[in-house]
PDB file of C-alpha atoms in Angstrom:
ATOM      1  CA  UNK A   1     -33.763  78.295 -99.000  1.00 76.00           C
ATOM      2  CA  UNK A   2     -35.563  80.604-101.674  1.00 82.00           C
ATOM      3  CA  UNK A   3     -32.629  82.476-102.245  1.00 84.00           C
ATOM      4  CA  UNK A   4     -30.049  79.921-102.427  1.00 87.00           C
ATOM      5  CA  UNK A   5     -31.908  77.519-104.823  1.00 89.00           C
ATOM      6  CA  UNK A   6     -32.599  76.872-108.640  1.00 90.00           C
ATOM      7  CA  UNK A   7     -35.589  74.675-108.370  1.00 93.00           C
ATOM      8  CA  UNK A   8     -37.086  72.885-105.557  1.00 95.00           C
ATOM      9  CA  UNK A   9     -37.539  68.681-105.410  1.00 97.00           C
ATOM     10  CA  UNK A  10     -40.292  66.911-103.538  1.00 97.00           C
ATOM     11  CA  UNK A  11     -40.105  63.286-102.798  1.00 97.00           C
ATOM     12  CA  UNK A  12     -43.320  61.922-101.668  1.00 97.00           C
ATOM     13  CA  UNK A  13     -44.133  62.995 -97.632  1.00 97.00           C
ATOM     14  CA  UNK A  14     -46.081  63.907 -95.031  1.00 97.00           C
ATOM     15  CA  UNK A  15     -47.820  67.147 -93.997  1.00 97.00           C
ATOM     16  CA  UNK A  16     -44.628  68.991 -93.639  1.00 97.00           C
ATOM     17  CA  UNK A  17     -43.560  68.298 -96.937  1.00 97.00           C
ATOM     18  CA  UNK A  18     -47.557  69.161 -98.285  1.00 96.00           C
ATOM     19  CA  UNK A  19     -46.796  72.258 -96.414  1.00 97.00           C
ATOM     20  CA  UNK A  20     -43.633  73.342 -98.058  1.00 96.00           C
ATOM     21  CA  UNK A  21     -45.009  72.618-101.188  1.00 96.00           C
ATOM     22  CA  UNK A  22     -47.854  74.208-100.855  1.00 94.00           C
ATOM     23  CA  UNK A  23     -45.837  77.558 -99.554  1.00 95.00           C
ATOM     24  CA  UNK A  24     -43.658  77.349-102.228  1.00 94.00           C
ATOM     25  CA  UNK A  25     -46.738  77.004-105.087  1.00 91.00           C
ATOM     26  CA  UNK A  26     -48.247  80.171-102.908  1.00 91.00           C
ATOM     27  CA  UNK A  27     -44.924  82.407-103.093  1.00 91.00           C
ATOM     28  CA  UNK A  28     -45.100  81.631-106.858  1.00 87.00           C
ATOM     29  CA  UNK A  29     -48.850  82.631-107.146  1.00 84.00           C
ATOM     30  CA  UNK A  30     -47.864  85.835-105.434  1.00 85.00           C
ATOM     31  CA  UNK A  31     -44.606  86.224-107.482  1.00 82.00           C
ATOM     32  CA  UNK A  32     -42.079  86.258-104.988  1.00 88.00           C
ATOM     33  CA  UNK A  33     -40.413  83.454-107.053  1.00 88.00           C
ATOM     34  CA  UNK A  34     -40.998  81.897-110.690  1.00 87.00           C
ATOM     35  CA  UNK A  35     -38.313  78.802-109.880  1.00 92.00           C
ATOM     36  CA  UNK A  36     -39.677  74.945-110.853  1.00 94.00           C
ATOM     37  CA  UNK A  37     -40.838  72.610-108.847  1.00 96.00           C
ATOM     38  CA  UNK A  38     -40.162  69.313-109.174  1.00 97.00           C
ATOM     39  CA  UNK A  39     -42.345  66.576-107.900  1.00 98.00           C
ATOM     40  CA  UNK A  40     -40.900  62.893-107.665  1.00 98.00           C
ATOM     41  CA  UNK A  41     -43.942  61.284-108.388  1.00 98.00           C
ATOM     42  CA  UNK A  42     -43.521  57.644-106.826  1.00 97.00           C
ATOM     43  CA  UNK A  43     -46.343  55.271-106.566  1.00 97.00           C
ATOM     44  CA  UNK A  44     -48.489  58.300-108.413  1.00 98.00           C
ATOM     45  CA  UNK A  45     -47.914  59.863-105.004  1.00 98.00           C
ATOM     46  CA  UNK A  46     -48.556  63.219-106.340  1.00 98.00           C
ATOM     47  CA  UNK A  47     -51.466  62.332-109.065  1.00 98.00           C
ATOM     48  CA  UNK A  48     -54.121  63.860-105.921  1.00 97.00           C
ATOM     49  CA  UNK A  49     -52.281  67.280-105.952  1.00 96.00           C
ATOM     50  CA  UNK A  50     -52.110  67.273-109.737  1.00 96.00           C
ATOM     51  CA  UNK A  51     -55.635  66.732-110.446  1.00 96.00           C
ATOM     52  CA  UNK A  52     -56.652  69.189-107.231  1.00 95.00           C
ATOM     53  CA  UNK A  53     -54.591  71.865-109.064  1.00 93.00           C
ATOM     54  CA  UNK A  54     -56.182  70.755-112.640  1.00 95.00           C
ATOM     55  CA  UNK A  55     -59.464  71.491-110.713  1.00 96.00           C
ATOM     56  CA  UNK A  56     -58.597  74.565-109.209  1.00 94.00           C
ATOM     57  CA  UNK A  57     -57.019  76.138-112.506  1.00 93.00           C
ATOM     58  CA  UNK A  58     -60.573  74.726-114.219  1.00 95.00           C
ATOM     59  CA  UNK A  59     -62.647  76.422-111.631  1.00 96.00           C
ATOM     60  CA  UNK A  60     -59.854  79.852-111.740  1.00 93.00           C
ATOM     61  CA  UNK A  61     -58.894  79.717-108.306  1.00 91.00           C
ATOM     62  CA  UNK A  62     -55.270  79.436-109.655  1.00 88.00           C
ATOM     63  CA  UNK A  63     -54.134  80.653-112.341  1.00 86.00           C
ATOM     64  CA  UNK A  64     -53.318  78.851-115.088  1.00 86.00           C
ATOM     65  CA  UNK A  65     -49.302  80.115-115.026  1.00 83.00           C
ATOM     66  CA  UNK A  66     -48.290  78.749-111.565  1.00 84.00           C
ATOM     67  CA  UNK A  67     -49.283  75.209-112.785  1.00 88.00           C
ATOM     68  CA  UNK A  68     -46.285  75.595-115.399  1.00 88.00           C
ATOM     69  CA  UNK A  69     -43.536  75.654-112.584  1.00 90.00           C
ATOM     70  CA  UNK A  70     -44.535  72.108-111.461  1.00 95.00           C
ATOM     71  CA  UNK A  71     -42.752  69.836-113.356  1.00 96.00           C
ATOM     72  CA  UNK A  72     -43.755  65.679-112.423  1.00 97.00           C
ATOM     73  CA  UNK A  73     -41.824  62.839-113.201  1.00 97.00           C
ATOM     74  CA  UNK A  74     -41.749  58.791-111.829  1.00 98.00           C
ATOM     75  CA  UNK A  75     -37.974  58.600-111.977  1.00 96.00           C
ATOM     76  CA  UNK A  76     -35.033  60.858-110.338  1.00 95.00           C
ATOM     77  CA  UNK A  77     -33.637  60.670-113.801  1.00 95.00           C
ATOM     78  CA  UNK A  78     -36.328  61.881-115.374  1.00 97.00           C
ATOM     79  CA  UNK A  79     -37.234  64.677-112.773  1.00 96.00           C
ATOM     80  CA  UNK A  80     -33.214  66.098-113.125  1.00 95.00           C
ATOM     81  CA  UNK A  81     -33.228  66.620-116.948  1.00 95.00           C
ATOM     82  CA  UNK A  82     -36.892  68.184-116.998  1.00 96.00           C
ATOM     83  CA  UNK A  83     -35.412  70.343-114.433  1.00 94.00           C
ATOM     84  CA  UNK A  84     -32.616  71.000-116.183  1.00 93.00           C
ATOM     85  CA  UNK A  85     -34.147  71.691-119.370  1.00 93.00           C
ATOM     86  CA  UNK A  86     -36.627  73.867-117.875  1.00 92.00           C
ATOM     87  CA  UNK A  87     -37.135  77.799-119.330  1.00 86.00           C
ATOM     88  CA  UNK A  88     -38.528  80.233-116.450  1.00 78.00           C
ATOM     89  CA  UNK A  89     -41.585  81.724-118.035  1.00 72.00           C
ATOM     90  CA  UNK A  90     -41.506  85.883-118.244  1.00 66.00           C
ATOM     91  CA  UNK A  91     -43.022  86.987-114.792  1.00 59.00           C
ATOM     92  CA  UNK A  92     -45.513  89.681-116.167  1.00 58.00           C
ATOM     93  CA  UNK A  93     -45.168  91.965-112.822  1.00 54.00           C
ATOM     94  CA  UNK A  94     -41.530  92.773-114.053  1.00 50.00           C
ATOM     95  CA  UNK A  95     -40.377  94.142-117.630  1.00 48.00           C
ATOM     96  CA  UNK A  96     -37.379  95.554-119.269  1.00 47.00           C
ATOM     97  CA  UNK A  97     -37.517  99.517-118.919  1.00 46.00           C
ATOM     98  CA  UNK A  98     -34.926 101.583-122.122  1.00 46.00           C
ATOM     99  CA  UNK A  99     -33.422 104.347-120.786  1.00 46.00           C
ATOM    100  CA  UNK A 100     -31.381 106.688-123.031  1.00 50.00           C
ATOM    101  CA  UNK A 101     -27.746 107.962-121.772  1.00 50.00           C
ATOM    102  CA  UNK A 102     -27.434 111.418-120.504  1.00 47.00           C
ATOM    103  CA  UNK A 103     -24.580 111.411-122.821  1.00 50.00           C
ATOM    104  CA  UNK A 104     -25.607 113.080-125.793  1.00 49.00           C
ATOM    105  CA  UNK A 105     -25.862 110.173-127.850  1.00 51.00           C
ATOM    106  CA  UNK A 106     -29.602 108.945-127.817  1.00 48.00           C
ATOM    107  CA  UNK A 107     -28.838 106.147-130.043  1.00 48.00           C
ATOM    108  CA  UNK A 108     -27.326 104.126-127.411  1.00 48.00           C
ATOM    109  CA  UNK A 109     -29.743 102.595-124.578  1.00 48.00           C
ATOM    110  CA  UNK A 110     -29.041 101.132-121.211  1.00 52.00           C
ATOM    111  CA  UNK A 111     -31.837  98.233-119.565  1.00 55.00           C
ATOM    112  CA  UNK A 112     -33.057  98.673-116.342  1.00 54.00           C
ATOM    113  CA  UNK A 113     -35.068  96.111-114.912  1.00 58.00           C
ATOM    114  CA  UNK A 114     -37.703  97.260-112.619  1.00 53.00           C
ATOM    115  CA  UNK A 115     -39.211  95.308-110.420  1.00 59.00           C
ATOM    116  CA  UNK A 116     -42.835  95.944-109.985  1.00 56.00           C
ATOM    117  CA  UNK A 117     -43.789  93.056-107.236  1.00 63.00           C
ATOM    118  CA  UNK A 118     -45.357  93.918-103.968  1.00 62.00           C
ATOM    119  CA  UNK A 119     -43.761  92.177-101.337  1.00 65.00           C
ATOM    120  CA  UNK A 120     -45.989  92.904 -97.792  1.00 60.00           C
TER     121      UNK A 120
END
């Protein structure tokens, strides 16, 4: 599932759906992914779980970064084009690295991307 989506959608559930959120918001605090979340929020289902994440961020048990892949919305309409509109955030464990050619001319650079996450 990680691997094969662009975001991830919610529709108001029980604990298996809590659960799979809640993995999800955990992989992203440990930056094994920095993809959106999208919570249909019907009925203010999911005001609770905003305001306990408000309070955790408040009291730094989260940091403040993770709450900026949740994106909330009442309608499906809504939800898809805040989705679709959404810009992934720079994860700070991974950065652009220049490397020079070995081919004599140091004026041209090639990007490497290393990836600095530890994955257990």
């Amino acid at each position: 599932m990680l691997n094969h989506a662009d975001a991830f959608i919610f529709l108001p559930g029980d604990l298996a759906t809590l659960e799979a959120l809640m993995t999800l918001a955990s992989w992203a605090h440990l930056h094994i992914h920095q993809k959106p979340i999208g919570l249909l929020n019907v009925n203010n289902f999911y005001d609770g779980f905003i305001a306990f994440l408000n309070h955790a961020i408040k009291n730094y048990f989260i940091p403040s970064n993770v709450k900026k892949l949740f994106i909330c919305a009442h309608t499906a309409n809504e939800l898809l084009d805040m989705l679709q509109a959404y810009k992934p955030q720079p994860d700070p464990w991974t950065f652009v690295l220049e490397h020079p050619h070995n081919d004599g001319n140091s004026s041209r650079s090639k990007k490497y991307k290393l990836d600095l996450t530890l994955r257990l």
